[in-house]
C-alpha positions as MATLAB code, in Angstrom:
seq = 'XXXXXXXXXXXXXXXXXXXXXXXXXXXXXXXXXXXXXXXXXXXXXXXXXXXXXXXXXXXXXXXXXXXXXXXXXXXXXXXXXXXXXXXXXXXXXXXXXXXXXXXXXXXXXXXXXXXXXXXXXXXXXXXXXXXXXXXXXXXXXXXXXXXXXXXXXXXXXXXXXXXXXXXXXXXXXXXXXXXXXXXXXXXXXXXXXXXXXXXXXXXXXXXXXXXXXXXXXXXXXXXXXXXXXXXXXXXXXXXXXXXXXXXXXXXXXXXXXXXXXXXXXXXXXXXXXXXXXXXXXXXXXXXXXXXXXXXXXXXXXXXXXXXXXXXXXXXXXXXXXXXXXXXXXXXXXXXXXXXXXXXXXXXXXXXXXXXXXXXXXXXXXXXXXXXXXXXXXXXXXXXXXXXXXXXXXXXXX';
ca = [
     210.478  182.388  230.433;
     206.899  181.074  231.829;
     205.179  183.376  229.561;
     207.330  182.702  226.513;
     206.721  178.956  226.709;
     203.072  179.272  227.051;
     202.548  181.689  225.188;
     204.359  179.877  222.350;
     201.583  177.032  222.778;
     198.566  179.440  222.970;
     199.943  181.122  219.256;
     200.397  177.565  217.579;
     197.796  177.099  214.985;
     194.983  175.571  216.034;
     195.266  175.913  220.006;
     192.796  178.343  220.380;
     189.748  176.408  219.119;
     191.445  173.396  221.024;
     190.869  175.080  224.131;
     187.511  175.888  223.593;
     186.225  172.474  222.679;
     188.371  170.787  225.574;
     186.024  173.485  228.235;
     183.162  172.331  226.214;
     184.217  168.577  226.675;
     185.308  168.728  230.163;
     182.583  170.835  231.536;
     179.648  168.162  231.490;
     182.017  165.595  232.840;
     182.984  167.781  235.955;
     178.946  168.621  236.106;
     177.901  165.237  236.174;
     177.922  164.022  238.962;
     176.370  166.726  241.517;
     174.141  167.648  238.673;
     173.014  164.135  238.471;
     172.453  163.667  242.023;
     170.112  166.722  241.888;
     168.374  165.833  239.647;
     167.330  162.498  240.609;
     166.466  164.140  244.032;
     163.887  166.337  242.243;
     162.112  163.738  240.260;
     162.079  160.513  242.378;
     162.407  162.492  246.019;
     166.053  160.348  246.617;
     169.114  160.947  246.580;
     170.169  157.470  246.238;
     168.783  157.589  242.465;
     170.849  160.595  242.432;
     173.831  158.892  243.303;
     173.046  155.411  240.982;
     172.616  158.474  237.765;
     176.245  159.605  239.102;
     177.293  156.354  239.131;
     175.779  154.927  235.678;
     177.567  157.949  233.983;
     181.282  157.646  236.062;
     180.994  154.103  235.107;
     179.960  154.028  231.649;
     182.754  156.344  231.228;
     185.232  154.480  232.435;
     184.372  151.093  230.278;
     183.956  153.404  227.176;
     186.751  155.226  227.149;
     189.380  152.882  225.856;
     187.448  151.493  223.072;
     185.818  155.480  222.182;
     189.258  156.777  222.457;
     190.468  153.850  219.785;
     188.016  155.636  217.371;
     190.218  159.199  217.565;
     193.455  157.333  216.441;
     191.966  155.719  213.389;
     189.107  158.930  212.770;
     189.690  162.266  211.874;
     189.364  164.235  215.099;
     187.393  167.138  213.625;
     184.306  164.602  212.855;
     184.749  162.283  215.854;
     185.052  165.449  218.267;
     181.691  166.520  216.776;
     179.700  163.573  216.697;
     180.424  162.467  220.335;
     179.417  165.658  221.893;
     176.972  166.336  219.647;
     175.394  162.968  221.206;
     176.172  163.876  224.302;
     174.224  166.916  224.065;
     171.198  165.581  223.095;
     171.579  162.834  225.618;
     171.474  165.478  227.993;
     168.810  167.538  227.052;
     166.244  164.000  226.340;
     167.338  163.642  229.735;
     166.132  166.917  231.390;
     162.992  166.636  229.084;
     162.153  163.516  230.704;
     162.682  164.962  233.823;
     160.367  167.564  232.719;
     157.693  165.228  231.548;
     157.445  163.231  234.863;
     156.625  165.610  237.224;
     156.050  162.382  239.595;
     158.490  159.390  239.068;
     156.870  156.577  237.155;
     158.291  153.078  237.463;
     160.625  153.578  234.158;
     161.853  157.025  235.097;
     164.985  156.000  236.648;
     165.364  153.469  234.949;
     165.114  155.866  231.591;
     167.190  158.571  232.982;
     170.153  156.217  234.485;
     169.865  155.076  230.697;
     170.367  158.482  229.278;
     173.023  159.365  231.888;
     174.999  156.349  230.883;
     174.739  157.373  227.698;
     176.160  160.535  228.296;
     179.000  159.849  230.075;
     179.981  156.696  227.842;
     179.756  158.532  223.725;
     182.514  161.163  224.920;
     184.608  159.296  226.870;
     187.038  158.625  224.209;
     187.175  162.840  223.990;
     189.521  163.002  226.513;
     192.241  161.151  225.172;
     191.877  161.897  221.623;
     192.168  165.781  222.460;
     195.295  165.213  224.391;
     196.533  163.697  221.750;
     195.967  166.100  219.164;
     197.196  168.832  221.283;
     200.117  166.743  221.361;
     200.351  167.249  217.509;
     199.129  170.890  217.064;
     201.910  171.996  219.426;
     205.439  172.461  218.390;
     207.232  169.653  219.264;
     209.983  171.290  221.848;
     206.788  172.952  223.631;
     205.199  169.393  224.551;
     205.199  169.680  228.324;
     204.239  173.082  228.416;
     201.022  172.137  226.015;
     200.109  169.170  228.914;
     200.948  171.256  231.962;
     198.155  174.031  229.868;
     195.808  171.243  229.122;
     195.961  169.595  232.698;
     195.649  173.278  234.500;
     192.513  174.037  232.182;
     191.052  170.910  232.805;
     191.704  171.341  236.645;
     189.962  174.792  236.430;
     187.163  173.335  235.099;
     186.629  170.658  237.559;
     186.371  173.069  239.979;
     184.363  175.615  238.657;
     181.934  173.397  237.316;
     180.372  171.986  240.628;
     179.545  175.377  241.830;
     177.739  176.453  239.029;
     175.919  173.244  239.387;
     174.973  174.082  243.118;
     174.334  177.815  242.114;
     171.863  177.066  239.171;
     170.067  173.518  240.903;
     168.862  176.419  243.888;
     166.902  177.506  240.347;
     165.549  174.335  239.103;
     167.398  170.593  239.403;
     167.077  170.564  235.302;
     169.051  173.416  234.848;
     171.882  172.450  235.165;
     171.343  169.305  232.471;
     170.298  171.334  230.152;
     173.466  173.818  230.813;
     175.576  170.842  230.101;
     173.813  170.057  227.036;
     173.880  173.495  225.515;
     177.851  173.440  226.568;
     178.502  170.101  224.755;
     176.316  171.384  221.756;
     178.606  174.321  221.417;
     181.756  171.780  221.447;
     179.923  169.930  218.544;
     179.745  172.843  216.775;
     183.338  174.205  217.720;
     184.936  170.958  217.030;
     183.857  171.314  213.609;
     186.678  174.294  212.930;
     189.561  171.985  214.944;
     192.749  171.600  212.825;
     193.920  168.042  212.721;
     197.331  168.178  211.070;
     198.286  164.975  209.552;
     199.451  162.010  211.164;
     203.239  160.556  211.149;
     202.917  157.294  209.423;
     204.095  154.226  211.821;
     206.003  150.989  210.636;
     204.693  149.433  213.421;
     201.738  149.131  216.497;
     203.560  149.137  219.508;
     201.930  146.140  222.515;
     199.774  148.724  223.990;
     198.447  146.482  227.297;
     202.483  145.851  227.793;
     203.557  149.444  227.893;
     200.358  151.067  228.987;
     199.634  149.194  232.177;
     202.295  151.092  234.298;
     200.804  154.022  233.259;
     197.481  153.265  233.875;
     198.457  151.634  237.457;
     199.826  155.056  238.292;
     197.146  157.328  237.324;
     194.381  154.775  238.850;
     197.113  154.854  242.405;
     196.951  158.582  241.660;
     193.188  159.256  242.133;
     192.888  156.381  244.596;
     194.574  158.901  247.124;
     193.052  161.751  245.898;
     189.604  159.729  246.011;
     190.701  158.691  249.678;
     191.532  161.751  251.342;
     188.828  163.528  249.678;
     185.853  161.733  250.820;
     187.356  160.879  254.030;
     187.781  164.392  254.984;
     184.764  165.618  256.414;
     185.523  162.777  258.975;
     189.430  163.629  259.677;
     188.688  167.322  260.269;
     185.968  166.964  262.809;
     188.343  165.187  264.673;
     190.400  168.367  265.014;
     187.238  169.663  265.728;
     186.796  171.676  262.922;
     183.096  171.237  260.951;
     182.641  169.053  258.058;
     181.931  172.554  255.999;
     185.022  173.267  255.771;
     185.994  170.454  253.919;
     185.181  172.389  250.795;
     187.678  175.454  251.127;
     190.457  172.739  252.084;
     189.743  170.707  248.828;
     189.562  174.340  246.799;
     193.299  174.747  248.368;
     194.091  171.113  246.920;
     192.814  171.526  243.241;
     193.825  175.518  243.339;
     197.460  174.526  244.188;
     197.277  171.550  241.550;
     196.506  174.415  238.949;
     200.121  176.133  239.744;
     201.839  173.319  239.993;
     200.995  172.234  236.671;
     202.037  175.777  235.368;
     205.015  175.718  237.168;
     205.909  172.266  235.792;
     205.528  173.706  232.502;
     207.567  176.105  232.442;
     210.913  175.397  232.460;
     213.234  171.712  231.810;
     213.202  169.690  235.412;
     215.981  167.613  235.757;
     215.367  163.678  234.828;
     213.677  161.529  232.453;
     209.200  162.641  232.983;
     209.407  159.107  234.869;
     211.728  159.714  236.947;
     209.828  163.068  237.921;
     206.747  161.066  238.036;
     208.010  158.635  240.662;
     209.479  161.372  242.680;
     206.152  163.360  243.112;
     204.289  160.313  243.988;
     206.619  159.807  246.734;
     206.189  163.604  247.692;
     202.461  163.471  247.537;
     202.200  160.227  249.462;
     204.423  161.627  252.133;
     202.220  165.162  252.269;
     198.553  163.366  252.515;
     200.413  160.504  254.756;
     201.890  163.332  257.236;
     198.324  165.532  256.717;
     196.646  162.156  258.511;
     199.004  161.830  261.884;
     199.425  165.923  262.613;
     197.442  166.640  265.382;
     197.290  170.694  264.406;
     194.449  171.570  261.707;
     196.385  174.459  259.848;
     199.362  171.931  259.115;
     196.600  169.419  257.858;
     195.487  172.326  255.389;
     199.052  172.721  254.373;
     199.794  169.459  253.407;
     197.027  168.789  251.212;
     197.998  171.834  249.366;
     201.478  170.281  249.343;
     200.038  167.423  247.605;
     197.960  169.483  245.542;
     200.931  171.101  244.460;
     202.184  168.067  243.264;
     199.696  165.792  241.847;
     198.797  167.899  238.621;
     202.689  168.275  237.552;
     202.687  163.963  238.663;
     200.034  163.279  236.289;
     201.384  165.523  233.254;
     204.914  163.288  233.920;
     203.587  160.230  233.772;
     201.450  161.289  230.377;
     204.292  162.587  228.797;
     206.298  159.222  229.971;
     203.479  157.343  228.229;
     203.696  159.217  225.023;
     207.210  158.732  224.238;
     207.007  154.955  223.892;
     203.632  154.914  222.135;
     203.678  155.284  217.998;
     201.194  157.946  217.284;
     198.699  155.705  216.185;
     197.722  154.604  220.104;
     198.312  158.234  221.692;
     194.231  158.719  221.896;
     193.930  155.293  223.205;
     197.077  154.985  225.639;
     195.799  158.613  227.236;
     192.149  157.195  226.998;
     193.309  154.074  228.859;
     194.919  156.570  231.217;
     191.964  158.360  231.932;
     189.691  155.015  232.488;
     191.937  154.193  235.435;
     191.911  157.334  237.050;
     187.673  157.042  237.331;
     188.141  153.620  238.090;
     190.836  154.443  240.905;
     188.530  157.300  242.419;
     185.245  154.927  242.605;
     187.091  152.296  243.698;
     188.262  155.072  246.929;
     184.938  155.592  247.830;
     184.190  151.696  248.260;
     187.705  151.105  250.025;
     187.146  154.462  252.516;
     183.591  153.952  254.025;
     184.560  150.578  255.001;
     187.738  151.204  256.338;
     186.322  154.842  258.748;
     183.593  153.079  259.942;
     186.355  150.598  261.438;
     189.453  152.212  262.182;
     188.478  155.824  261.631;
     189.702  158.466  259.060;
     193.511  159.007  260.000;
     194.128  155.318  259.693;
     191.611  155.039  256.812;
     193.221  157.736  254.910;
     196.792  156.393  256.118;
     196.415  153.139  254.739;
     194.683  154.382  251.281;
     197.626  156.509  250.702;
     200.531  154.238  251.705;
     198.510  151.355  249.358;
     198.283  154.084  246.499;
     202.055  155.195  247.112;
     202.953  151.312  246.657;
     201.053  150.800  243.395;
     202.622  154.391  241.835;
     206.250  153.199  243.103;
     206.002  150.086  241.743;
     204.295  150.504  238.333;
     207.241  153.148  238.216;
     209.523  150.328  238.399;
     207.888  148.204  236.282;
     208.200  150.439  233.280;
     211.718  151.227  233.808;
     212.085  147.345  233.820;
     210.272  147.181  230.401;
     212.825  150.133  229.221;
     215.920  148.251  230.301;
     214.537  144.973  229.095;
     213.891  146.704  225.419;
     217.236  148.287  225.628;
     218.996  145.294  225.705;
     216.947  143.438  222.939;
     217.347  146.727  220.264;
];
């Protein structure tokens, strides 16, 4: 049955080149931000520049995507799909060339390539959404969740691949890896140019997006708050089961490995309950794992756990986008999943602030603890919300 359902997806018309523009779309995203920090390293001698390029692109993302991802509801997604990466590519490689030209860091050097990097990370950011949502269309309609649970385990694949290649070729040269990511969003210009873009169901009506969004976007913002949490608090937690910070990396491979199964296995078959229903439930499972993975005083059972939750967060996140879709009119899908998207960066940065305050004063169990219980909360409740909204609509049709 798993193969039949996927398989059913991969054969739809249109799927294939799909696919290869999202990898070409996703790619520089997942690059970014260790690619960035390299590369600032090798031109000014900091990392902190590093980390304000990372930043200025994360960020600029987030505040663009919404209004970008506006542009693939109203545009045809062939064009728009083409233009933004197309940008983004030669964002990317004006960005290694000036990296290239200033062999020593001049006073507008950073300043020129935080510009560039913000550029690159804001003129896709609408991509994200506006692919979802055309997947959304190209797939036949009974083979929805299947076509998310695909897209999410792709784009899960990618985000872990991608940093490695980055840490492979920046051994090389820091600029290689920019210009990599340039070449990759070049060849999603040129791909997007063959997408399909069936045509769109016409709409009597624009639903309230903020109204039936928020919940959504409180949930996938809770989601990566805990992900955020644990992950950057990790290195801390596991040296004090005395294990080295270095393995931090295998144990978040486990996490994002085990995410890419459990959004295949969500896939493939009909789960009993409405998608937020199964939402709320996983939150409550993953909050529980990552909650437990903090008090156990035995290191394999910590590894475990965030698999556990790894297991779960990929098949949460595809629930809570289908839930989304169903009470959007077609016309806001780019923009709801955009909106989606935003708060899920915005939920991860806002981890990092939240975590090195809270280890350096109550250490990483607690620190982690707290993040996750807070992040449980805000999923639970934006759960409730919405079904609030759904009775309250009910009894006004």
């Amino acid at each position: 049955m798993t193969g039949k359902q996927y398989l059913a997806v991969l054969r739809s018309p249109g799927v294939g080149v799909w696919f290869a523009v999202l990898v070409c779309q996703r790619f520089p995203v997942a690059a970014a931000p260790l690619a960035l920090v390299f590369l600032g390293h090798a031109v000014t001698g900091s990392y902190a520049v590093g980390a304000l390029l990372g930043g200025g692109h994360a960020l600029a993302e987030a505040v663009a995507a919404g209004p970008l991802g506006r542009r693939f509801d109203r545009r045809p997604a062939r064009s728009e799909t083409a233009l933004v990466l197309g940008v983004e590519a030669a964002a990317f490689a004006l960005l290694a060339l000036l990296a290239t030209a200033s062999p020593r860091a001049e006073w507008w050097t950073p300043a020129g390539m935080l510009a560039l990097a913000g550029l690159g990370g804001a003129i896709s950011a609408g991509a994200h959404g506006g692919l979802r949502a055309l997947l959304v269309r190209l797939a036949p309609p009974e083979r929805r969740v299947p076509a998310l649970s695909l897209e999410s385990a792709a784009s899960t694949t990618v985000w872990t691949v991608a940093p490695a290649v980055v840490a492979l070729l920046a051994v090389v040269d820091a600029r290689l890896p920019i210009l990599l990511m340039a070449a990759v969003a070049a060849a999603g210009a040129l791909a997007g140019r063959r997408l399909l873009d069936p045509p769109r169901t016409a709409t009597a009506h624009r639903a309230r997006l903020w109204r039936i969004s928020w919940p959504a976007m409180a949930y996938d913002g809770a989601m990566m708050f805990a992900f955020g949490a644990v992950s950057l608090a990790l290195p801390v937690l596991l040296a004090t089961h005395g294990a080295g910070a270095a393995l931090s990396g295998p144990v978040l491979t486990a996490y994002t490995l085990a995410g890419i199964g459990g959004g295949l296995l969500y896939g493939a078959r009909r789960w009993p309950g409405t998608p937020l229903a199964q939402a709320a439930l996983l939150s409550a499972g993953i909050g529980l794992a990552l909650g437990a993975a903090a008090l156990v005083p035995v290191l394999g059972l910590v590894v475990a756990l965030f698999a556990v939750a790894g297991l779960l967060q990929t098949p949460a996140l595809t629930a809570r986008a289908v839930s989304l879709q169903d009470r959007l009119p077609e016309s806001q899908w780019a923009v709801g999943f955009s909106g989606m998207y935003a708060a899920g960066g915005l939920g991860y940065g806002a981890a990092g602030m939240t975590v090195a305050w809270l280890v350096e004063r109550v250490g990483a169990q607690p620190a982690i603890g707290l993040c996750v219980a807070l992040s449980t909360l805000v999923a639970l409740g934006s759960s409730a919300a919405e079904r609030r909204q759904l009775t309250t609509d009910a009894a006004l049709a």
